[in-house]
Coordinates of C-alpha atoms and ligand atoms in Angstrom, one line a residue:
X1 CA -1.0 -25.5 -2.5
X2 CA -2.4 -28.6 -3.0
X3 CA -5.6 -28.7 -0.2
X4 CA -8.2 -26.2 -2.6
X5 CA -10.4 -29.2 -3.0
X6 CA -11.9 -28.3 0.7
X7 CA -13.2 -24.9 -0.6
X8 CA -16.2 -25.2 -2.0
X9 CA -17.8 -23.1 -5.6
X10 CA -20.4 -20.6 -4.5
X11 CA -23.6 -22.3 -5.4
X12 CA -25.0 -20.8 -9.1
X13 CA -27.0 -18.2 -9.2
X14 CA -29.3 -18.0 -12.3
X15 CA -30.7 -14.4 -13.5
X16 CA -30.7 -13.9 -16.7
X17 CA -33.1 -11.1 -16.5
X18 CA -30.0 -9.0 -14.9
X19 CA -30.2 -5.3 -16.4
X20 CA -27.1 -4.0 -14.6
X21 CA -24.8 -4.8 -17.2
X22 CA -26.2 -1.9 -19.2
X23 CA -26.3 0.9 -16.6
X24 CA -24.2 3.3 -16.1
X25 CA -23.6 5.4 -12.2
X26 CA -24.9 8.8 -13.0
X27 CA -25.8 9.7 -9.3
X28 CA -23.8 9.4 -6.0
X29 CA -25.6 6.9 -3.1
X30 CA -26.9 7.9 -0.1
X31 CA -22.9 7.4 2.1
X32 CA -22.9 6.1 5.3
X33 CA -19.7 5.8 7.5
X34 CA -19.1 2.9 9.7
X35 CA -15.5 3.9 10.7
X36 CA -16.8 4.6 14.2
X37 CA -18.4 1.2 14.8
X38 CA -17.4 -1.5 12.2
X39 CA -14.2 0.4 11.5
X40 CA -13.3 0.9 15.2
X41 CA -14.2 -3.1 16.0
X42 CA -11.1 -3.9 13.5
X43 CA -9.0 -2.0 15.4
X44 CA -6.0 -3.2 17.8
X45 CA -6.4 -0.4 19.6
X46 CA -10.2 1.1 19.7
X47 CA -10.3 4.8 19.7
X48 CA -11.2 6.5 23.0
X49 CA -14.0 9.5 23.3
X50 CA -11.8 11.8 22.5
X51 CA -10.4 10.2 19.0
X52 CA -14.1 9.2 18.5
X53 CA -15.1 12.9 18.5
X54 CA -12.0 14.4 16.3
X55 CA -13.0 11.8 13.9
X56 CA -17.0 12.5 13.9
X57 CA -16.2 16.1 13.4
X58 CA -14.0 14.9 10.4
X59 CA -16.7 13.0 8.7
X60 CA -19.2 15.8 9.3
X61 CA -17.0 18.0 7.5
X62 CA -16.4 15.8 4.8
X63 CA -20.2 16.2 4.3
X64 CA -22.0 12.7 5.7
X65 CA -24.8 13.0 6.7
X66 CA -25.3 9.4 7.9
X67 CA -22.7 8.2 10.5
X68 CA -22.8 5.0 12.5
X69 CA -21.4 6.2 15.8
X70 CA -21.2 3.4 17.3
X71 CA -22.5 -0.1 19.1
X72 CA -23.4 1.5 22.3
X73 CA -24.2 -1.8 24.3
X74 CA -20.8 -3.4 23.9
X75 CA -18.7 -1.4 26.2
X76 CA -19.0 2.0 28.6
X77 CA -16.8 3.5 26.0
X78 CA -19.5 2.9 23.4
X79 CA -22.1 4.0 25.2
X80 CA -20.6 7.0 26.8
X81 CA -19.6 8.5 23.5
X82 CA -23.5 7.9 22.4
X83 CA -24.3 9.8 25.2
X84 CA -21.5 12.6 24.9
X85 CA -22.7 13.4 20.9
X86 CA -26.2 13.6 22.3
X87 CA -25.5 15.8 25.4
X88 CA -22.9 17.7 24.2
X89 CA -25.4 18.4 21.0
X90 CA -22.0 17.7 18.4
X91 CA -24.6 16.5 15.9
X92 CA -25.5 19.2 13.2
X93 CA -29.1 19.0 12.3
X94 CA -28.9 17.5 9.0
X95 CA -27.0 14.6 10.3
X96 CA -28.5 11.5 11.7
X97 CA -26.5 9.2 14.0
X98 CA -26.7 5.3 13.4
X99 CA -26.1 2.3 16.3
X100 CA -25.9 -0.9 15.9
X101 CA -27.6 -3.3 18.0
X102 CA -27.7 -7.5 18.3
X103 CA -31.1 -8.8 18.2
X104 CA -31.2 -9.3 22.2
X105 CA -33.9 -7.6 24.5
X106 CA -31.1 -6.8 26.9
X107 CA -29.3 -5.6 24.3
X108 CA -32.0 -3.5 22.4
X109 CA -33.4 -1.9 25.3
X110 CA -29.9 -0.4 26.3
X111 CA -29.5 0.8 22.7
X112 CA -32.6 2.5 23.0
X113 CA -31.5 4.4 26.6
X114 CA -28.3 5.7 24.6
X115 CA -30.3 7.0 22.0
X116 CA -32.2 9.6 24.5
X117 CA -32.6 12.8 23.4
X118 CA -31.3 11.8 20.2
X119 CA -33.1 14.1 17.6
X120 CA -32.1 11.9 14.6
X121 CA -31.2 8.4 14.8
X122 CA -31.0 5.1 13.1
X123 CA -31.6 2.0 14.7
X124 CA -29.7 -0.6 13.2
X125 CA -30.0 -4.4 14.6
X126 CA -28.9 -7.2 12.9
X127 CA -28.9 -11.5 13.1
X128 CA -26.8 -13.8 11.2
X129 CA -28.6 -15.8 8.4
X130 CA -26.0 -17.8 6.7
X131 CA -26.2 -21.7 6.8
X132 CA -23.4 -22.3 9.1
X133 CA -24.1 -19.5 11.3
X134 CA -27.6 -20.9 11.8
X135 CA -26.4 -24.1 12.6
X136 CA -23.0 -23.6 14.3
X137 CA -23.3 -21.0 16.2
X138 CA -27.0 -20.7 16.7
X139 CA -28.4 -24.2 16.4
X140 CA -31.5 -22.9 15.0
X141 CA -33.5 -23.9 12.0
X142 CA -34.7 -21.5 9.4
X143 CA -38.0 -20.5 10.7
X144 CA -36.3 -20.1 14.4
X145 CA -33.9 -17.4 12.9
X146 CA -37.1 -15.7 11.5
X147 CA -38.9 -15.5 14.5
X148 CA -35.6 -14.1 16.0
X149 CA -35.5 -11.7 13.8
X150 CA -39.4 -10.7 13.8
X151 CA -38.8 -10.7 17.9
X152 CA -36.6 -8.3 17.8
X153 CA -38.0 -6.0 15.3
X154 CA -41.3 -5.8 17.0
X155 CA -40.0 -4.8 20.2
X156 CA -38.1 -2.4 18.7
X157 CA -41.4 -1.2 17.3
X158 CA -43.0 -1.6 20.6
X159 CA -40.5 0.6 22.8
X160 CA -40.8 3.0 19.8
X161 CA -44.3 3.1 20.3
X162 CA -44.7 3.3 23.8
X163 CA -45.9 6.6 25.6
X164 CA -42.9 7.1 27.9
X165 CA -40.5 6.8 24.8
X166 CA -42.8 9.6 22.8
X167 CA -42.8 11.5 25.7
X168 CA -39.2 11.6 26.6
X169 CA -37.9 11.9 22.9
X170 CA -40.6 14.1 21.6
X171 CA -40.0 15.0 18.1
X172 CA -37.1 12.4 17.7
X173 CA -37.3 10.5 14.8
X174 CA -35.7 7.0 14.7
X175 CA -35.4 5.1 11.9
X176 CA -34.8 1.7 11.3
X177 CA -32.2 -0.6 9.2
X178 CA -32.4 -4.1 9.6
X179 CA -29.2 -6.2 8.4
X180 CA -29.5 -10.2 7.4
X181 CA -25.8 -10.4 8.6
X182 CA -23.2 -12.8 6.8
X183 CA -26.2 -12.4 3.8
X184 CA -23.1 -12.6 1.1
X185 CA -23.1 -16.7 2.6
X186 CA -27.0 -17.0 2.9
X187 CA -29.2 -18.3 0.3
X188 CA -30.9 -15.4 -1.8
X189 CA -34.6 -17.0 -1.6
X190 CA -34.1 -17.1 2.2
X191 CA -32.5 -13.6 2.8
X192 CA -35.3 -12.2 0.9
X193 CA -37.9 -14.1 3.3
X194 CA -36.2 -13.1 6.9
X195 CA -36.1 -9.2 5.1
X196 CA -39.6 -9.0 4.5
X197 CA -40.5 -10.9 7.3
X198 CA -38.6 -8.0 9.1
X199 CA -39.9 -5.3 7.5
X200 CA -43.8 -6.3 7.9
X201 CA -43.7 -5.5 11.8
X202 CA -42.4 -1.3 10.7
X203 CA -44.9 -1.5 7.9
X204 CA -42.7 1.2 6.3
X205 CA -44.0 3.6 3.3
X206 CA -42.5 5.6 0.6
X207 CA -42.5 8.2 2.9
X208 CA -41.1 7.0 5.6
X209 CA -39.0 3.8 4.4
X210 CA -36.9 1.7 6.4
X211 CA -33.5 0.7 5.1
X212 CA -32.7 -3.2 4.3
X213 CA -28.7 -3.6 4.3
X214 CA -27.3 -6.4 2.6
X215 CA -23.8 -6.9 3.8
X216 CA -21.1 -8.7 2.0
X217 CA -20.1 -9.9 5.8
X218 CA -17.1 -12.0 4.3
X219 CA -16.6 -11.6 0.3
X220 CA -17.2 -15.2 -0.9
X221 CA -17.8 -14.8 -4.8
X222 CA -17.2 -12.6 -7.4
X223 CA -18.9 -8.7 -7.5
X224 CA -21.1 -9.8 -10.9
X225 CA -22.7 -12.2 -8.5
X226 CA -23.3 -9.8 -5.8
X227 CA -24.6 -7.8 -8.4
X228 CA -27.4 -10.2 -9.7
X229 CA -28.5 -11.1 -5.9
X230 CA -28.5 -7.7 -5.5
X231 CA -30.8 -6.8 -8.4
X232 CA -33.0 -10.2 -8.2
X233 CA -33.4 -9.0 -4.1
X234 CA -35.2 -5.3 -5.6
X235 CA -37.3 -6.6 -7.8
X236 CA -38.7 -9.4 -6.1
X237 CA -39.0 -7.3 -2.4
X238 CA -42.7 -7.1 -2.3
X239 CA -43.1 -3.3 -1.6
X240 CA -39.4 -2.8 -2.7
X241 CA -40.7 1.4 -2.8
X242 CA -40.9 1.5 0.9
X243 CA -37.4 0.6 1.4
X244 CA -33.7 2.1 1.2
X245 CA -31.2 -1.0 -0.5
X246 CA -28.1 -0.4 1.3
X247 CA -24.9 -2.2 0.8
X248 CA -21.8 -3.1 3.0
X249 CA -19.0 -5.1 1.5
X250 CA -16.1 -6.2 2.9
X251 CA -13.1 -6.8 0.7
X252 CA -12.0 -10.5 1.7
X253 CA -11.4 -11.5 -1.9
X254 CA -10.2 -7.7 -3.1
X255 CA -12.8 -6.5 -4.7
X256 CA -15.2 -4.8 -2.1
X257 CA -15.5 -1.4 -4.0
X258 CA -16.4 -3.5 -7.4
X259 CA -18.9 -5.4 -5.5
X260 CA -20.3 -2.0 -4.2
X261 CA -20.5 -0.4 -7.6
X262 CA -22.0 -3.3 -9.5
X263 CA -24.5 -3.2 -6.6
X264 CA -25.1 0.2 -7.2
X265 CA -26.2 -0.5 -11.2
X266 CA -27.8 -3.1 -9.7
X267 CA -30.6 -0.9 -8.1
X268 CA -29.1 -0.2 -4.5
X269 CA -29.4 3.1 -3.3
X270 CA -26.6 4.0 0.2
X271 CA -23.7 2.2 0.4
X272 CA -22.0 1.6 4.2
X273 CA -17.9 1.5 4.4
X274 CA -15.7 3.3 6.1
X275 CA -12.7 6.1 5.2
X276 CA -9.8 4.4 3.3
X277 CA -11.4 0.9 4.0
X278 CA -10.3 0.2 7.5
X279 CA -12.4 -2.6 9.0
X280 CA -12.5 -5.9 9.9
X281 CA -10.0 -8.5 8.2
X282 CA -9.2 -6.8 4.8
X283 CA -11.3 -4.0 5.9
X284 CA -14.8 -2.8 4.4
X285 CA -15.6 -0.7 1.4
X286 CA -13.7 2.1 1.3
X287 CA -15.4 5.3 0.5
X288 CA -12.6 7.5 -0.4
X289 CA -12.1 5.6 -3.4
X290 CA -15.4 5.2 -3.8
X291 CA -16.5 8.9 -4.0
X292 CA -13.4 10.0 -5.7
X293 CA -14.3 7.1 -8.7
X294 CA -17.4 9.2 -9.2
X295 CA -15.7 12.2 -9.3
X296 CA -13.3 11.1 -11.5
X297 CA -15.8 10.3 -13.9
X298 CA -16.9 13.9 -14.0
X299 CA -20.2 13.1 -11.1
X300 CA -20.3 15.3 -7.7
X301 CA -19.5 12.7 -4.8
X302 CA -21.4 15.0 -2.7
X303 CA -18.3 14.1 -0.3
X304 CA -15.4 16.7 -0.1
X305 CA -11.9 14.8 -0.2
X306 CA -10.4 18.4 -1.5
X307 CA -7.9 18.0 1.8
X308 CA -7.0 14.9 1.5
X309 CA -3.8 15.1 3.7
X310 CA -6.1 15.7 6.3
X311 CA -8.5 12.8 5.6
X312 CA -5.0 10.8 5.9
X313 CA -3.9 12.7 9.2
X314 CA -7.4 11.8 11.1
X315 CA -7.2 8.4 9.9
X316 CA -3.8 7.3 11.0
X317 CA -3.9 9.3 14.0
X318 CA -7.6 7.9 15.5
X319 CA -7.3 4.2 14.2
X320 CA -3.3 4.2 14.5
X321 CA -2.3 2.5 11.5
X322 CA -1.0 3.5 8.2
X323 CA -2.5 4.3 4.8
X324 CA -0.1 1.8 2.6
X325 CA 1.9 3.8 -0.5
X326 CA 0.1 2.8 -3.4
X327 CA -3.4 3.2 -2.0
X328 CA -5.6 4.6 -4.3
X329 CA -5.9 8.3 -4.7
X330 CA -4.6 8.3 -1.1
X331 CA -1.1 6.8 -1.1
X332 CA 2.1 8.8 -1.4
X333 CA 3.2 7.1 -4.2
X334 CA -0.1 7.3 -6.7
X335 CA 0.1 10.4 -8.4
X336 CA 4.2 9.5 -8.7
X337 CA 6.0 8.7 -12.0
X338 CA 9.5 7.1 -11.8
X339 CA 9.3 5.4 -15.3
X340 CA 11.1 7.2 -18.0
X341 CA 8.5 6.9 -20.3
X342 CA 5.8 7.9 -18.4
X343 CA 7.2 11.1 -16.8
X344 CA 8.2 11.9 -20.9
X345 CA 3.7 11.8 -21.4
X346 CA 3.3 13.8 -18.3
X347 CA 5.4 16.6 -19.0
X348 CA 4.0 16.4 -22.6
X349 CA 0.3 16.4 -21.2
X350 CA 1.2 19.4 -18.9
X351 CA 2.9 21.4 -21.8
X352 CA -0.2 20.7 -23.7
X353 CA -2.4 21.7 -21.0
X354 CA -0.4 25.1 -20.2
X355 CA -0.5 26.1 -24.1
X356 CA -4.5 25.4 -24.2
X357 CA -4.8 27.8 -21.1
X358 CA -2.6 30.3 -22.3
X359 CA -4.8 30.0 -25.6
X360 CA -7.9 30.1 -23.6
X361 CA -7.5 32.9 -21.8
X362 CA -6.0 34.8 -25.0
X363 CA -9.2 34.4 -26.4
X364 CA -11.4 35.3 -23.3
X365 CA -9.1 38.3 -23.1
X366 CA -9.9 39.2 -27.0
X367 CA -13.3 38.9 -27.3
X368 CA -14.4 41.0 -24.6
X369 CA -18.4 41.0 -25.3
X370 CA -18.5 37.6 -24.2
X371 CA -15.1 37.6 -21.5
X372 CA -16.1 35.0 -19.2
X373 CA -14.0 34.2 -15.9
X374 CA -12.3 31.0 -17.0
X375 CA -11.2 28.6 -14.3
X376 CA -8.3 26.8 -15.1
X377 CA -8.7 23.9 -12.4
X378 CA -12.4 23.5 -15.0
X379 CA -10.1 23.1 -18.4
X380 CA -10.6 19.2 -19.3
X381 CA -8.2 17.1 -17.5
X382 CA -6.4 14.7 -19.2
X383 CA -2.7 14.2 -18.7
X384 CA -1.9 10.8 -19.1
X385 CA -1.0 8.1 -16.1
X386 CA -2.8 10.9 -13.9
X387 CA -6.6 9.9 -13.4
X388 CA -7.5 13.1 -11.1
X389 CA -5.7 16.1 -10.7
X390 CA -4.1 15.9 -7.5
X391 CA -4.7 19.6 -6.9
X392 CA -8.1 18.8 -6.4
X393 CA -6.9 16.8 -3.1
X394 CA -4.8 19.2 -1.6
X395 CA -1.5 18.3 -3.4
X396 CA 0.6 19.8 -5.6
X397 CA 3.0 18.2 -8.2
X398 CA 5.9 18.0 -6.4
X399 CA 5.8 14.5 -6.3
X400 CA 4.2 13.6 -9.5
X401 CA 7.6 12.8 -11.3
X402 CA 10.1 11.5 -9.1
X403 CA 13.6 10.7 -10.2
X404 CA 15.5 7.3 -9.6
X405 CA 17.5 4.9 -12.4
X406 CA 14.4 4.2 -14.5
X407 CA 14.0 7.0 -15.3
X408 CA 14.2 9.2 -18.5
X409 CA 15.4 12.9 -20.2
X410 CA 11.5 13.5 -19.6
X411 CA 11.3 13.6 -16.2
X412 CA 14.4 15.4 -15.6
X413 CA 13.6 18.1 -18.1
X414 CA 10.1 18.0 -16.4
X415 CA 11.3 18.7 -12.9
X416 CA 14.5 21.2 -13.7
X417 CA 11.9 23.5 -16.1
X418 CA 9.0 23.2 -12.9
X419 CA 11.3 23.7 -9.9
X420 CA 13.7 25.9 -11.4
X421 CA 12.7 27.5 -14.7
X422 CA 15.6 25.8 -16.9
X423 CA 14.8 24.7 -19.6
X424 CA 17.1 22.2 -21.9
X425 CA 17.2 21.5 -25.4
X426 CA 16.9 18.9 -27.1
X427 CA 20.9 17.8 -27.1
X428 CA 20.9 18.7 -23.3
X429 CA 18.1 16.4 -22.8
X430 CA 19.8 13.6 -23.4
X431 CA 22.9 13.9 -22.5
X432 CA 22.2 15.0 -19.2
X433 CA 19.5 12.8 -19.1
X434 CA 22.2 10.3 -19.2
X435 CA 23.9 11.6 -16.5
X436 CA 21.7 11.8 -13.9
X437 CA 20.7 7.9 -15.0
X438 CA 24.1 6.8 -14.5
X439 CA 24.2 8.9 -11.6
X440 CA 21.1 7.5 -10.1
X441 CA 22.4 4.1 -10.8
X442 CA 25.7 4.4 -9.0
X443 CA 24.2 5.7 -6.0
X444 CA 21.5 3.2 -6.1
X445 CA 18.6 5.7 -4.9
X446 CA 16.4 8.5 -5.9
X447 CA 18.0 12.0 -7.1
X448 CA 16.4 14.4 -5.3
X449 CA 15.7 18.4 -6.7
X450 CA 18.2 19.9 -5.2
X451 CA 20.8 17.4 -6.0
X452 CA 19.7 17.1 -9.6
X453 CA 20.1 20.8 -10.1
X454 CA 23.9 20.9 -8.6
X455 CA 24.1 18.0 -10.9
X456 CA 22.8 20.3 -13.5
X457 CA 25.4 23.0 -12.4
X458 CA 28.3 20.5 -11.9
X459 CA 27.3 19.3 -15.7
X460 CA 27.5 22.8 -16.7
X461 CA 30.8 23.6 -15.0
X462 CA 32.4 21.2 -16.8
X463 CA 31.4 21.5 -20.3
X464 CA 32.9 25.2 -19.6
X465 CA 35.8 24.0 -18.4
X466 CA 35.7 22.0 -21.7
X467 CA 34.9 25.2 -23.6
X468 CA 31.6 24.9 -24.8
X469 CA 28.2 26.2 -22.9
X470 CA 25.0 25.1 -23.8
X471 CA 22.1 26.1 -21.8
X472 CA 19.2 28.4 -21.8
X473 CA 17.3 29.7 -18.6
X474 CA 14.2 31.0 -18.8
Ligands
KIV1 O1 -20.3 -6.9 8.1 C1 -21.4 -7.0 8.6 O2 -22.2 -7.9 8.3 C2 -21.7 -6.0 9.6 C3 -23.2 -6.0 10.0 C4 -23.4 -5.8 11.4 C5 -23.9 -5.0 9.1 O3 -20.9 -5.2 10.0
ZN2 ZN1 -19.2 -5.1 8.5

């Protein structure tokens, strides 16, 4: 690896009047998904109408209420769906639908003939701003971008306004979000200037805001900086009230979900990303993890991964890929111990947990002037190596200790006393413990239940045939 010297150091950014640092995220954002548009662009395979709708019906019952359906002028597929949602009224009342749109007339006015009918909406249109977008692939100067953008936002604002548009959407309402594309490459000062430039032609108002989206289009520095752009961007937007901050990361250098929190301390109020961060390249910001973060600090997501097998089922049916083992919260391997030591905490955490229910509801029981239903999925969770309960997604704990060669007298006792009620002593614990090691070893795999407990019987057969028994079932 010798050719680094052709990569360049993001250029500093200096804000030392940064307060992010010293927040802390008490609220969820305003979620939007992009799984249907950004997330189905990614894909080798783009969903048809049909996956489209199973999967809209999904997010709606996860509980978004912002969804970007699609980018109806790129293909009939695209635009049919648009008009399928709309005509086949799919969309529940409190959801709005969100297209995406280049900043081309031709372009623009088709979005706007999808959107028929559409009782909410969100018009979304973007143009690249970065240096070498304006110059490689548009040839245009600063000021040229600006009026590209400003074009396009006040036909927008035009066909909006026009009479035959009123008439023929009535009480629509369409909104608008206006994304400096590839912003995460474009200098701050001049991202600032095209936004604003943008937003002056809507004239938006605290009531009726317009959203400014500030994708990370390819993750070039680290989140602290997309954190300080993102804060220095707030505070100097001239009637910052008037709009929504919205974010989009992508997650080209791995950290995609840090750069969306930071940005979220950092003043921004909806993030965009899609379901288990499928998206272009290494995917965009993936909201699963996202929402179940703030739930796992003890803050209502306002998103409802309590199924999440079914999350998983949607996903790798519709997109046709696979959700990778050790993804987080999702993976089949996350909320799996094969580690001796660490299945010896877990069963001590769940021991300690069963004894403070029992004592719990001992004393709810007694004192019955103040009995109050207690909910034992509400008891204080803290069982170490297990951030979340993984009840709360729809699993059990099957697979939270697993059995292989690493692995200790802990987890066996652990999984014999859950699956079967026997419970060893102390002695038994580690001898057998041995056993099914050495076992384990020889075979070079996993010990599954059922072979551990005809282990556990073999083990027993012969210390009898030896003479001596030594076991207690519950
Ligand atoms: O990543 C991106 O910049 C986008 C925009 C169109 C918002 O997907
Ligand atoms: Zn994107």
């Amino acid at each position: 690896m010798k050719y680094f010297n052709k990569y360049k150091p993001f250029p500093k950014f200096k804000f030392p009047e940064r307060t992010w640092p010293n927040k802390t995220l008490v609220n969820p954002p305003i979620w939007c998904s992009v799984d249907l548009r950004d997330g189905n662009q990614a894909l080798v395979q783009p969903m048809n109408i049909q996956e489209k709708l199973e999967f809209f019906h999904h997010l709606v019952g996860l509980g978004f209420k912002e969804i970007e359906v699609g980018y109806p002028a790129a293909s009939d597929t695209e635009f049919e769906f648009l008009r399928e949602l709309i005509e086949g009224d799919y969309i529940p009342d409190d959801v709005t639908i969100q297209v995406l749109t280049q900043s081309r007339e031709d372009l623009i006015r088709r979005t706007f003939e999808g959107l028929k009918g559409a009782k909410k909406a969100i018009l979304h249109f973007y143009n690249s701003t970065s240096p070498v977008q304006r110059q490689v692939v548009f040839g245009q100067n600063k000021s040229e971008i600006i009026a590209l953008g400003v074009r396009a936002a006040e036909l927008i604002q035009e066909i909006r306004m026009t009479k035959e548009f009123q008439d023929q959407n009535g009480k629509s309402r369409i909104r608008i979000e206006y994304s400096p594309e590839s912003f995460s490459s474009t200098e701050p000062e001049y991202a600032l200037e095209i936004c604003q430039a943008v937003s002056k032609v809507f004239a938006p108002t605290i009531e009726d805001k317009m959203i400014i989206n500030l994708p990370a289009t390819v993750e070039v520095y680290t989140p602290n900086v997309y954190a300080d752009i993102v804060e220095w961007f707030g505070k100097n937007f001239h009637n910052r009230d008037s709009i929504i901050i919205s974010l989009h990361t992508h997650n080209d250098r791995g950290t995609g979900i840090a750069a969306s929190e930071l940005g979220l301390l950092a003043g921004a109020d909806r993030i965009e990303g899609t379901l288990l961060g499928n998206g272009e390249r290494t995917g965009n910001a993936d909201l699963v993890t996202l929402a179940l973060n703030f739930y796992s600090m003890g803050i209502d997501p306002h998103l409802d991964f309590s199924n999440i097998n079914k999350t998983i089922q949607i996903f790798e049916k519709c997109n046709k890929i696979r959700v990778p083992e050790r993804h987080p919260y999702a993976g089949e391997l996350v909320f799996t111990a094969f580690s001796g030591s660490h299945q010896d905490a877990i069963h001590k955490g769940f021991q300690a947990r069963n004894e403070r229910e029992i004592s719990d509801l001992e004393k709810s029981d007694k004192d019955q002037n103040t009995k109050k239903e207690i909910d034992i999925n509400n008891l204080p969770w803290e069982i170490p190596y297990l951030p979340i309960d993984p009840k709360d997604l729809g699993r059990d704990y099957t697979s939270v200790v697993r059995i292989n060669s690493q692995s200790g007298k802990g987890g066996v006792s652990f999984i014999l006393e859950k699956d079967f009620g026997i419970s060893l002593s102390k002695e038994e614990k580690k001898i057998f413990g041995q056993v099914v090691k050495d076992y384990s070893d020889s075979q070079g795999r996993e010990v599954n239940t059922w072979e551990l407990k005809r282990l556990w019987e073999k083990y027993n057969e012969e210390l009898n045939a030896a003479g001596s028994l030594s076991s207690s079932i519950k």
